[in-house]
Every structure is written in C-alpha cells, then in structure tokens.
C-alpha cells in the first residue's frame, strides 16, 4: 500500500526527470524509457500517475507555467505594491535562476517549437501569453491612459519573450539574461517617463 503523501512526491520526481530528459535528449527523443530511467522508477509508474508520455509532458509545461506565477507572487512582499514596482516584479519572475537554468530553457524552447503543431501545447502557450499580457496591462493601466497602457503591455511582453529567447540561445546566456532583465526594466521606466512627459505637455 503506497505511503500517504507519496503521490505528489512521485509526480514531482517524474516531472523533474522529464525536464532532465528533455535537456539531455531533446523533446523528440524523450521517451517513457528515458524518463523512467532518470527517475529511477518503472515505466508503469508514469502510466499510473499521468496516463502516458503526452500527459506527463503537458504536466511538465504546466509546472513551468506555475513556477512563473509562484515566483511573481513570492516577490510581492506587501499588499498592493506600487504599479511600477509590480511591473519590475513581473520582469524578475521571468528571469529567475530556475527560468534561466538549462533544464528550463531547453524545455521552453522544445515546448514553443511543438506548440506550433500541437493544439494542447498551443493552448498552454496561449495561457502563458495572455497571463503575461494581462498582468502587465493591469499595472500599466494604473500609470497610463488606456491606449498607451495596452501598447506598453504588448511591447513589454514582446521584449521579455524576445530577450529571454535571445539570451537562452546565446553563447553566454548567464550574462545575457542579467542584461536582458535590466533592459526590460529600463524600457518600462522609459515608457512611463515618456508618457508622463507627453501628458504634461498636453495640459
């Protein structure tokens, strides 16, 4: 009889093994065998907890998405932080040590490629994109006029995704990720400053 509380532990171990397998073998060559070998479990355990490889891959991507959300929530140290601070926290949550790790970057890159052809993965990507845009828009709306806020949210989301991708594919990802985070924050500050300047000149 399985021990109480064993299921969450086993599920996480299999997700961690999937991240490792994708990092080592790529998504295409990741199989039930490679995952179970890394996890040190029988292949039947995967079927028991997830149903199969496809469901486990989706659970792994969902785990990455959850880590993005949790890292943002953990950075909010006070209720209702200032909008500009909240925007910086959103940036930071996308460039955490975990999101910059080889395990995460290789899985994200594999996921994005597969999302172009897989409806289930495309749905998860859509959730990810909409969540980022929505969070950015919420904060920008407290600082800018509606149209300017929407434009700023779209531009910032594109910068975060674009700089993250360029950093992940660079020869020196660690330094590039650090620079990317700073550039995104600087962009946010500059947009807010420029819009406030424009608004003051219209009075």
Coordinates of C-alpha atoms in Angstrom, one line a residue:
X1 CA 0.0 0.0 0.0
X2 CA 1.5 3.4 -1.0
X3 CA 2.5 5.7 1.8
X4 CA 0.3 8.7 2.4
X5 CA 1.5 11.8 0.6
X6 CA 3.7 9.7 -1.8
X7 CA 1.7 10.7 -5.0
X8 CA 2.7 14.4 -5.0
X9 CA 6.4 13.4 -4.4
X10 CA 6.3 10.8 -7.2
X11 CA 4.6 13.2 -9.6
X12 CA 7.2 15.9 -9.0
X13 CA 10.1 13.3 -9.3
X14 CA 8.7 12.4 -12.7
X15 CA 8.3 16.0 -13.8
X16 CA 11.9 16.7 -12.7
X17 CA 13.0 13.6 -14.7
X18 CA 11.2 14.8 -17.7
X19 CA 13.0 18.2 -17.5
X20 CA 16.3 16.3 -17.3
X21 CA 15.4 14.0 -20.2
X22 CA 14.4 16.9 -22.5
X23 CA 17.6 18.7 -21.6
X24 CA 19.7 15.6 -22.4
X25 CA 17.9 14.1 -25.3
X26 CA 15.5 16.7 -26.6
X27 CA 11.7 16.5 -26.6
X28 CA 11.6 14.3 -29.8
X29 CA 13.9 11.7 -28.3
X30 CA 12.4 11.8 -24.8
X31 CA 10.5 8.6 -24.1
X32 CA 8.9 6.7 -21.3
X33 CA 12.1 4.7 -21.0
X34 CA 14.4 7.8 -20.8
X35 CA 12.2 9.4 -18.2
X36 CA 11.7 6.3 -16.0
X37 CA 15.5 5.6 -16.2
X38 CA 16.4 9.1 -14.9
X39 CA 13.6 9.0 -12.3
X40 CA 14.8 5.5 -11.2
X41 CA 11.2 4.2 -11.5
X42 CA 9.5 1.6 -13.6
X43 CA 7.8 2.9 -16.8
X44 CA 4.5 1.7 -15.4
X45 CA 4.6 4.4 -12.7
X46 CA 4.3 7.1 -15.4
X47 CA 1.1 5.5 -16.7
X48 CA -0.2 5.2 -13.2
X49 CA 0.3 8.8 -12.3
X50 CA -0.1 10.6 -15.7
X51 CA -1.5 8.1 -18.2
X52 CA 1.4 8.4 -20.7
X53 CA 4.2 10.5 -22.1
X54 CA 1.9 13.1 -23.6
X55 CA 0.2 13.8 -20.4
X56 CA 3.5 14.0 -18.5
X57 CA 4.9 16.4 -21.0
X58 CA 1.9 18.7 -20.6
X59 CA 2.2 18.4 -16.8
X60 CA 5.8 19.4 -17.1
X61 CA 5.0 22.5 -19.1
X62 CA 2.2 23.4 -16.7
X63 CA 4.8 23.1 -13.9
X64 CA 7.0 25.7 -15.7
X65 CA 4.0 28.0 -16.0
X66 CA 3.2 27.5 -12.3
X67 CA 6.8 28.4 -11.4
X68 CA 6.4 31.7 -13.3
X69 CA 3.3 32.6 -11.3
X70 CA 4.7 31.5 -8.0
X71 CA 7.9 33.4 -8.5
X72 CA 5.9 36.5 -9.1
X73 CA 3.7 36.0 -6.0
X74 CA 6.7 35.3 -3.8
X75 CA 8.2 38.7 -4.8
X76 CA 5.2 40.6 -3.7
X77 CA 6.3 41.5 -0.1
X78 CA 3.5 43.9 0.6
X79 CA -0.1 44.4 -0.3
X80 CA -0.8 46.5 -3.4
X81 CA 2.8 47.4 -4.3
X82 CA 3.3 50.5 -6.5
X83 CA 2.5 49.7 -10.1
X84 CA 6.0 50.4 -11.4
X85 CA 7.4 48.1 -8.7
X86 CA 4.9 45.4 -9.7
X87 CA 6.0 45.7 -13.3
X88 CA 9.6 45.1 -12.3
X89 CA 8.5 42.1 -10.3
X90 CA 6.8 40.7 -13.4
X91 CA 10.1 41.0 -15.3
X92 CA 12.1 39.4 -12.4
X93 CA 9.8 36.4 -12.3
X94 CA 10.5 35.7 -15.9
X95 CA 14.3 35.8 -15.4
X96 CA 14.6 33.8 -12.1
X97 CA 17.5 31.4 -11.6
X98 CA 15.2 28.5 -12.4
X99 CA 13.8 30.0 -15.6
X100 CA 17.4 30.7 -16.7
X101 CA 18.5 27.1 -16.0
X102 CA 19.5 24.7 -18.7
X103 CA 16.6 22.4 -17.7
X104 CA 14.0 25.1 -18.1
X105 CA 15.5 26.8 -21.2
X106 CA 15.7 23.6 -23.2
X107 CA 12.2 22.6 -22.2
X108 CA 10.8 26.0 -23.0
X109 CA 12.5 26.0 -26.4
X110 CA 11.2 22.5 -27.2
X111 CA 7.7 23.4 -26.0
X112 CA 7.5 26.5 -28.2
X113 CA 8.5 24.5 -31.3
X114 CA 5.9 21.8 -30.5
X115 CA 3.2 24.4 -29.8
X116 CA 3.2 25.3 -33.4
X117 CA 1.7 21.9 -34.4
X118 CA 0.2 20.6 -31.2
X119 CA -3.2 22.1 -30.1
X120 CA -2.7 21.1 -26.4
X121 CA 0.7 22.8 -26.3
X122 CA -0.7 25.8 -28.2
X123 CA -3.4 26.2 -25.6
X124 CA -0.8 26.2 -22.8
X125 CA 1.2 28.8 -24.8
X126 CA -1.9 30.9 -25.2
X127 CA -2.5 30.8 -21.5
X128 CA 1.1 31.8 -20.8
X129 CA 1.0 34.8 -23.3
X130 CA -2.4 36.0 -22.1
X131 CA -1.3 35.8 -18.4
X132 CA 1.8 37.9 -19.1
X133 CA 0.0 40.5 -21.1
X134 CA -2.9 40.7 -18.6
X135 CA -0.5 41.2 -15.6
X136 CA 1.4 43.9 -17.4
X137 CA -1.7 45.6 -18.6
X138 CA -3.2 45.7 -15.1
X139 CA -0.2 47.6 -13.8
X140 CA 0.3 49.9 -16.8
X141 CA -3.4 50.9 -16.6
X142 CA -2.7 52.5 -13.2
X143 CA 0.0 54.7 -14.7
X144 CA -1.0 55.4 -18.3
X145 CA -4.0 56.2 -20.5
X146 CA -5.8 53.0 -21.8
X147 CA -4.4 53.0 -25.3
X148 CA -0.9 53.8 -24.1
X149 CA -1.2 51.1 -21.4
X150 CA -2.2 48.5 -23.9
X151 CA 0.7 49.4 -26.2
X152 CA 3.2 49.4 -23.4
X153 CA 1.9 46.0 -22.2
X154 CA 2.3 44.5 -25.7
X155 CA 5.7 45.9 -26.2
X156 CA 7.0 44.8 -22.7
X157 CA 5.6 41.3 -23.2
X158 CA 7.4 41.1 -26.6
X159 CA 10.6 42.4 -25.0
X160 CA 10.5 39.9 -22.2
X161 CA 9.9 37.0 -24.5
X162 CA 12.3 38.2 -27.2
X163 CA 15.2 39.0 -24.8
X164 CA 14.6 35.7 -22.9
X165 CA 14.8 33.8 -26.2
X166 CA 17.9 35.6 -27.4
X167 CA 19.6 35.0 -24.0
X168 CA 18.7 31.3 -24.0
X169 CA 20.3 30.9 -27.4
X170 CA 23.4 33.0 -26.8
X171 CA 26.9 31.8 -26.2
X172 CA 27.0 33.4 -22.8
X173 CA 23.4 33.0 -21.5
X174 CA 24.0 33.9 -17.9
X175 CA 25.4 37.4 -18.7
X176 CA 22.8 37.9 -21.4
X177 CA 19.9 37.0 -19.0
X178 CA 21.2 39.6 -16.5
X179 CA 21.5 42.2 -19.2
X180 CA 18.0 41.3 -20.6
X181 CA 16.3 41.8 -17.2
X182 CA 17.9 45.2 -16.8
X183 CA 16.9 46.2 -20.3
X184 CA 13.3 45.2 -19.8
X185 CA 13.1 47.2 -16.5
X186 CA 14.8 50.2 -18.2
X187 CA 12.2 50.0 -21.0
X188 CA 9.3 50.1 -18.5
X189 CA 10.8 53.1 -16.7
X190 CA 11.4 55.0 -20.0
X191 CA 7.9 54.3 -21.3
X192 CA 6.3 55.6 -18.1
X193 CA 8.6 58.7 -18.1
X194 CA 7.8 59.5 -21.7
X195 CA 4.1 59.1 -21.4
X196 CA 4.0 61.3 -18.3
X197 CA 6.1 63.9 -20.2
X198 CA 3.6 63.7 -23.1
X199 CA 0.7 64.1 -20.8
X200 CA 2.2 67.1 -19.0
X201 CA 2.7 68.8 -22.4
X202 CA -0.9 68.4 -23.3
X203 CA -2.2 70.3 -20.3

